[in-house]
Amino acid sequence: GRVGSEHVEVATTYINMGVVLGKLGDYKKTLEYYTMALKIRVNTLAHDHVDVARTVENMGLVLRSQGQFAEALEKHQKSLEIKLKALGHDHVDVAKTYNNMGIVHESLGDYSKALECYQKALEIRLKALGHDHVHVASSKLGIANILKSQGKFTEALEEYHKVLEIQVKALGH
């Protein structure tokens, strides 16, 4: 037990170092630290533990920020599989992954897939968080952006208005 918990703490430190390195713009090092953390978490927790999913997702976010969209999508899909098993279909953490996948699909120009992901995220978030939450606004924003990209300007404008309403309520003007 004790050795395992020390390992898990080491993994958390690697993650924190990775986050800081990411903020400093050293994405290569960030991925190295996340990879080391992932190895420890898989060995000490199990490959289908939610902390493994979160580590893999963080790797996806770094890859996305570097424009490596295919690799990012792979990480998000792996994270989603684990989260669906570990947390169920209605968990906000699952919604977060769908939203991240939406962003990657959008970046790849796959608007129908992106829309599908944003809508799944929105559905979960509405149920779990209510209509006035900033994360709901975030999913609606993704949907609005897709509608705009598809040339559906009237629908996009409607969504942007809804986003703005939530943002003003939740964040002030």
PDB file of C-alpha atoms in Angstrom:
ATOM      1  CA  GLY A   1       0.000   0.000   0.000  1.00  0.00           C
ATOM      2  CA  ARG A   2       2.500   2.632   1.086  1.00  0.00           C
ATOM      3  CA  VAL A   3       4.718   2.295  -1.965  1.00  0.00           C
ATOM      4  CA  GLY A   4       1.652   2.500  -4.238  1.00  0.00           C
ATOM      5  CA  SER A   5       0.364   5.662  -2.620  1.00  0.00           C
ATOM      6  CA  GLU A   6       3.817   7.218  -2.908  1.00  0.00           C
ATOM      7  CA  HIS A   7       3.777   6.357  -6.594  1.00  0.00           C
ATOM      8  CA  VAL A   8       0.367   7.929  -7.044  1.00  0.00           C
ATOM      9  CA  GLU A   9       1.658  11.080  -5.339  1.00  0.00           C
ATOM     10  CA  VAL A  10       4.643  11.088  -7.685  1.00  0.00           C
ATOM     11  CA  ALA A  11       2.207  10.864 -10.616  1.00  0.00           C
ATOM     12  CA  THR A  12       0.303  13.881  -9.284  1.00  0.00           C
ATOM     13  CA  THR A  13       3.556  15.826  -9.028  1.00  0.00           C
ATOM     14  CA  TYR A  14       4.413  14.905 -12.633  1.00  0.00           C
ATOM     15  CA  ILE A  15       0.966  16.148 -13.693  1.00  0.00           C
ATOM     16  CA  ASN A  16       1.439  19.435 -11.833  1.00  0.00           C
ATOM     17  CA  MET A  17       4.881  19.903 -13.380  1.00  0.00           C
ATOM     18  CA  GLY A  18       3.375  19.163 -16.782  1.00  0.00           C
ATOM     19  CA  VAL A  19       0.690  21.791 -16.257  1.00  0.00           C
ATOM     20  CA  VAL A  20       3.302  24.403 -15.328  1.00  0.00           C
ATOM     21  CA  LEU A  21       5.514  23.486 -18.289  1.00  0.00           C
ATOM     22  CA  GLY A  22       2.469  23.797 -20.528  1.00  0.00           C
ATOM     23  CA  LYS A  23       1.842  27.303 -19.214  1.00  0.00           C
ATOM     24  CA  LEU A  24       5.485  28.058 -20.030  1.00  0.00           C
ATOM     25  CA  GLY A  25       4.917  26.769 -23.566  1.00  0.00           C
ATOM     26  CA  ASP A  26       7.140  23.669 -23.315  1.00  0.00           C
ATOM     27  CA  TYR A  27       4.597  21.191 -24.700  1.00  0.00           C
ATOM     28  CA  LYS A  28       7.180  18.511 -25.466  1.00  0.00           C
ATOM     29  CA  LYS A  29       8.225  18.363 -21.797  1.00  0.00           C
ATOM     30  CA  THR A  30       4.565  18.584 -20.714  1.00  0.00           C
ATOM     31  CA  LEU A  31       3.772  15.449 -22.714  1.00  0.00           C
ATOM     32  CA  GLU A  32       6.835  13.705 -21.269  1.00  0.00           C
ATOM     33  CA  TYR A  33       5.661  14.372 -17.701  1.00  0.00           C
ATOM     34  CA  TYR A  34       2.079  13.354 -18.516  1.00  0.00           C
ATOM     35  CA  THR A  35       3.424  10.127 -20.042  1.00  0.00           C
ATOM     36  CA  MET A  36       5.399   9.366 -16.873  1.00  0.00           C
ATOM     37  CA  ALA A  37       2.329  10.092 -14.751  1.00  0.00           C
ATOM     38  CA  LEU A  38       0.198   7.889 -17.000  1.00  0.00           C
ATOM     39  CA  LYS A  39       2.603   4.966 -16.609  1.00  0.00           C
ATOM     40  CA  ILE A  40       2.442   5.217 -12.804  1.00  0.00           C
ATOM     41  CA  ARG A  41      -1.338   5.629 -12.762  1.00  0.00           C
ATOM     42  CA  VAL A  42      -1.887   2.626 -15.033  1.00  0.00           C
ATOM     43  CA  ASN A  43       0.423   0.483 -12.869  1.00  0.00           C
ATOM     44  CA  THR A  44      -0.949   1.574  -9.499  1.00  0.00           C
ATOM     45  CA  LEU A  45      -4.622   2.260 -10.239  1.00  0.00           C
ATOM     46  CA  ALA A  46      -5.564   0.153 -13.311  1.00  0.00           C
ATOM     47  CA  HIS A  47      -5.835   1.067 -16.967  1.00  0.00           C
ATOM     48  CA  ASP A  48      -9.567   1.844 -16.674  1.00  0.00           C
ATOM     49  CA  HIS A  49      -9.370   4.181 -13.655  1.00  0.00           C
ATOM     50  CA  VAL A  50     -10.874   7.643 -14.056  1.00  0.00           C
ATOM     51  CA  ASP A  51      -7.530   9.297 -13.159  1.00  0.00           C
ATOM     52  CA  VAL A  52      -6.001   7.455 -16.112  1.00  0.00           C
ATOM     53  CA  ALA A  53      -8.776   8.869 -18.305  1.00  0.00           C
ATOM     54  CA  ARG A  54      -8.092  12.392 -17.028  1.00  0.00           C
ATOM     55  CA  THR A  55      -4.363  12.047 -17.684  1.00  0.00           C
ATOM     56  CA  VAL A  56      -4.997  10.797 -21.225  1.00  0.00           C
ATOM     57  CA  GLU A  57      -7.432  13.679 -21.764  1.00  0.00           C
ATOM     58  CA  ASN A  58      -4.822  16.211 -20.595  1.00  0.00           C
ATOM     59  CA  MET A  59      -2.455  14.750 -23.175  1.00  0.00           C
ATOM     60  CA  GLY A  60      -5.164  15.273 -25.781  1.00  0.00           C
ATOM     61  CA  LEU A  61      -5.503  18.929 -24.783  1.00  0.00           C
ATOM     62  CA  VAL A  62      -1.751  19.475 -25.200  1.00  0.00           C
ATOM     63  CA  LEU A  63      -1.763  17.738 -28.589  1.00  0.00           C
ATOM     64  CA  ARG A  64      -4.736  19.861 -29.672  1.00  0.00           C
ATOM     65  CA  SER A  65      -2.974  23.070 -28.653  1.00  0.00           C
ATOM     66  CA  GLN A  66      -0.099  21.991 -30.924  1.00  0.00           C
ATOM     67  CA  GLY A  67      -2.427  21.366 -33.862  1.00  0.00           C
ATOM     68  CA  GLN A  68      -2.003  17.560 -33.683  1.00  0.00           C
ATOM     69  CA  PHE A  69      -5.743  16.990 -34.036  1.00  0.00           C
ATOM     70  CA  ALA A  70      -5.812  13.332 -35.076  1.00  0.00           C
ATOM     71  CA  GLU A  71      -3.636  12.352 -32.105  1.00  0.00           C
ATOM     72  CA  ALA A  72      -5.684  14.582 -29.788  1.00  0.00           C
ATOM     73  CA  LEU A  73      -8.900  12.921 -30.943  1.00  0.00           C
ATOM     74  CA  GLU A  74      -7.402   9.492 -30.264  1.00  0.00           C
ATOM     75  CA  LYS A  75      -6.620  10.516 -26.665  1.00  0.00           C
ATOM     76  CA  HIS A  76     -10.084  11.993 -26.112  1.00  0.00           C
ATOM     77  CA  GLN A  77     -11.740   8.842 -27.452  1.00  0.00           C
ATOM     78  CA  LYS A  78      -9.667   6.660 -25.129  1.00  0.00           C
ATOM     79  CA  SER A  79     -10.538   8.955 -22.224  1.00  0.00           C
ATOM     80  CA  LEU A  80     -14.227   8.809 -23.163  1.00  0.00           C
ATOM     81  CA  GLU A  81     -14.253   4.987 -23.217  1.00  0.00           C
ATOM     82  CA  ILE A  82     -12.798   4.828 -19.710  1.00  0.00           C
ATOM     83  CA  LYS A  83     -15.062   7.565 -18.337  1.00  0.00           C
ATOM     84  CA  LEU A  84     -18.219   5.972 -19.776  1.00  0.00           C
ATOM     85  CA  LYS A  85     -17.351   2.716 -18.000  1.00  0.00           C
ATOM     86  CA  ALA A  86     -16.174   4.312 -14.765  1.00  0.00           C
ATOM     87  CA  LEU A  87     -18.663   7.177 -14.404  1.00  0.00           C
ATOM     88  CA  GLY A  88     -21.654   6.362 -16.596  1.00  0.00           C
ATOM     89  CA  HIS A  89     -23.239   8.274 -19.473  1.00  0.00           C
ATOM     90  CA  ASP A  90     -24.663  11.203 -17.478  1.00  0.00           C
ATOM     91  CA  HIS A  91     -21.557  12.447 -15.666  1.00  0.00           C
ATOM     92  CA  VAL A  92     -20.290  16.012 -16.189  1.00  0.00           C
ATOM     93  CA  ASP A  93     -16.770  14.652 -16.690  1.00  0.00           C
ATOM     94  CA  VAL A  94     -18.094  12.684 -19.668  1.00  0.00           C
ATOM     95  CA  ALA A  95     -19.666  15.896 -20.995  1.00  0.00           C
ATOM     96  CA  LYS A  96     -16.287  17.620 -20.723  1.00  0.00           C
ATOM     97  CA  THR A  97     -14.720  14.956 -22.935  1.00  0.00           C
ATOM     98  CA  TYR A  98     -17.529  15.205 -25.500  1.00  0.00           C
ATOM     99  CA  ASN A  99     -17.007  18.966 -25.563  1.00  0.00           C
ATOM    100  CA  ASN A 100     -13.256  18.530 -26.099  1.00  0.00           C
ATOM    101  CA  MET A 101     -13.946  16.066 -28.897  1.00  0.00           C
ATOM    102  CA  GLY A 102     -16.312  18.605 -30.443  1.00  0.00           C
ATOM    103  CA  ILE A 103     -13.547  21.206 -30.489  1.00  0.00           C
ATOM    104  CA  VAL A 104     -11.147  18.769 -32.197  1.00  0.00           C
ATOM    105  CA  HIS A 105     -13.729  17.666 -34.799  1.00  0.00           C
ATOM    106  CA  GLU A 106     -14.462  21.339 -35.462  1.00  0.00           C
ATOM    107  CA  SER A 107     -10.736  22.023 -35.941  1.00  0.00           C
ATOM    108  CA  LEU A 108     -10.627  19.129 -38.417  1.00  0.00           C
ATOM    109  CA  GLY A 109     -13.590  20.633 -40.301  1.00  0.00           C
ATOM    110  CA  ASP A 110     -15.832  17.665 -39.475  1.00  0.00           C
ATOM    111  CA  TYR A 111     -18.825  19.792 -38.507  1.00  0.00           C
ATOM    112  CA  SER A 112     -21.451  17.060 -38.268  1.00  0.00           C
ATOM    113  CA  LYS A 113     -19.294  15.047 -35.834  1.00  0.00           C
ATOM    114  CA  ALA A 114     -18.476  18.222 -33.893  1.00  0.00           C
ATOM    115  CA  LEU A 115     -22.159  19.111 -33.637  1.00  0.00           C
ATOM    116  CA  GLU A 116     -22.963  15.608 -32.422  1.00  0.00           C
ATOM    117  CA  CYS A 117     -20.328  15.884 -29.661  1.00  0.00           C
ATOM    118  CA  TYR A 118     -21.409  19.358 -28.562  1.00  0.00           C
ATOM    119  CA  GLN A 119     -25.043  18.213 -28.401  1.00  0.00           C
ATOM    120  CA  LYS A 120     -24.148  15.176 -26.274  1.00  0.00           C
ATOM    121  CA  ALA A 121     -22.163  17.430 -23.934  1.00  0.00           C
ATOM    122  CA  LEU A 122     -25.030  19.921 -23.793  1.00  0.00           C
ATOM    123  CA  GLU A 123     -27.606  17.233 -22.996  1.00  0.00           C
ATOM    124  CA  ILE A 124     -25.563  15.946 -20.029  1.00  0.00           C
ATOM    125  CA  ARG A 125     -24.738  19.432 -18.786  1.00  0.00           C
ATOM    126  CA  LEU A 126     -28.348  20.634 -18.931  1.00  0.00           C
ATOM    127  CA  LYS A 127     -29.454  17.645 -16.878  1.00  0.00           C
ATOM    128  CA  ALA A 128     -26.616  17.873 -14.364  1.00  0.00           C
ATOM    129  CA  LEU A 129     -26.044  21.616 -14.079  1.00  0.00           C
ATOM    130  CA  GLY A 130     -29.248  23.355 -15.155  1.00  0.00           C
ATOM    131  CA  HIS A 131     -29.830  25.930 -17.883  1.00  0.00           C
ATOM    132  CA  ASP A 132     -27.826  28.825 -16.438  1.00  0.00           C
ATOM    133  CA  HIS A 133     -24.387  27.247 -16.003  1.00  0.00           C
ATOM    134  CA  VAL A 134     -21.270  28.477 -17.836  1.00  0.00           C
ATOM    135  CA  HIS A 135     -20.488  24.932 -19.015  1.00  0.00           C
ATOM    136  CA  VAL A 136     -23.909  24.858 -20.689  1.00  0.00           C
ATOM    137  CA  ALA A 137     -22.964  28.138 -22.371  1.00  0.00           C
ATOM    138  CA  SER A 138     -19.688  26.568 -23.490  1.00  0.00           C
ATOM    139  CA  SER A 139     -21.483  23.697 -25.271  1.00  0.00           C
ATOM    140  CA  LYS A 140     -24.012  26.089 -26.799  1.00  0.00           C
ATOM    141  CA  LEU A 141     -21.123  28.245 -28.015  1.00  0.00           C
ATOM    142  CA  GLY A 142     -19.636  25.221 -29.779  1.00  0.00           C
ATOM    143  CA  ILE A 143     -22.994  24.573 -31.448  1.00  0.00           C
ATOM    144  CA  ALA A 144     -23.299  28.243 -32.477  1.00  0.00           C
ATOM    145  CA  ASN A 145     -19.810  28.195 -33.996  1.00  0.00           C
ATOM    146  CA  ILE A 146     -20.661  25.100 -36.043  1.00  0.00           C
ATOM    147  CA  LEU A 147     -23.917  26.635 -37.283  1.00  0.00           C
ATOM    148  CA  LYS A 148     -21.963  29.745 -38.295  1.00  0.00           C
ATOM    149  CA  SER A 149     -19.369  27.604 -40.122  1.00  0.00           C
ATOM    150  CA  GLN A 150     -22.192  25.813 -41.945  1.00  0.00           C
ATOM    151  CA  GLY A 151     -23.628  29.153 -43.095  1.00  0.00           C
ATOM    152  CA  LYS A 152     -26.748  28.771 -40.914  1.00  0.00           C
ATOM    153  CA  PHE A 153     -26.469  32.352 -39.702  1.00  0.00           C
ATOM    154  CA  THR A 154     -29.987  32.852 -38.299  1.00  0.00           C
ATOM    155  CA  GLU A 155     -29.742  29.692 -36.182  1.00  0.00           C
ATOM    156  CA  ALA A 156     -26.192  30.604 -35.135  1.00  0.00           C
ATOM    157  CA  LEU A 157     -27.338  34.058 -34.029  1.00  0.00           C
ATOM    158  CA  GLU A 158     -30.138  32.508 -31.930  1.00  0.00           C
ATOM    159  CA  GLU A 159     -27.598  30.258 -30.178  1.00  0.00           C
ATOM    160  CA  TYR A 160     -25.172  33.148 -29.628  1.00  0.00           C
ATOM    161  CA  HIS A 161     -28.005  35.087 -27.959  1.00  0.00           C
ATOM    162  CA  LYS A 162     -28.652  32.142 -25.611  1.00  0.00           C
ATOM    163  CA  VAL A 163     -24.935  31.901 -24.831  1.00  0.00           C
ATOM    164  CA  LEU A 164     -24.785  35.607 -24.087  1.00  0.00           C
ATOM    165  CA  GLU A 165     -27.817  35.384 -21.801  1.00  0.00           C
ATOM    166  CA  ILE A 166     -26.214  32.627 -19.719  1.00  0.00           C
ATOM    167  CA  GLN A 167     -22.832  34.373 -19.651  1.00  0.00           C
ATOM    168  CA  VAL A 168     -24.311  37.676 -18.483  1.00  0.00           C
ATOM    169  CA  LYS A 169     -26.333  35.888 -15.794  1.00  0.00           C
ATOM    170  CA  ALA A 170     -23.439  33.721 -14.618  1.00  0.00           C
ATOM    171  CA  LEU A 171     -20.485  36.051 -15.121  1.00  0.00           C
ATOM    172  CA  GLY A 172     -21.925  39.565 -15.119  1.00  0.00           C
ATOM    173  CA  HIS A 173     -21.685  41.946 -18.053  1.00  0.00           C
TER     174      HIS A 173
END
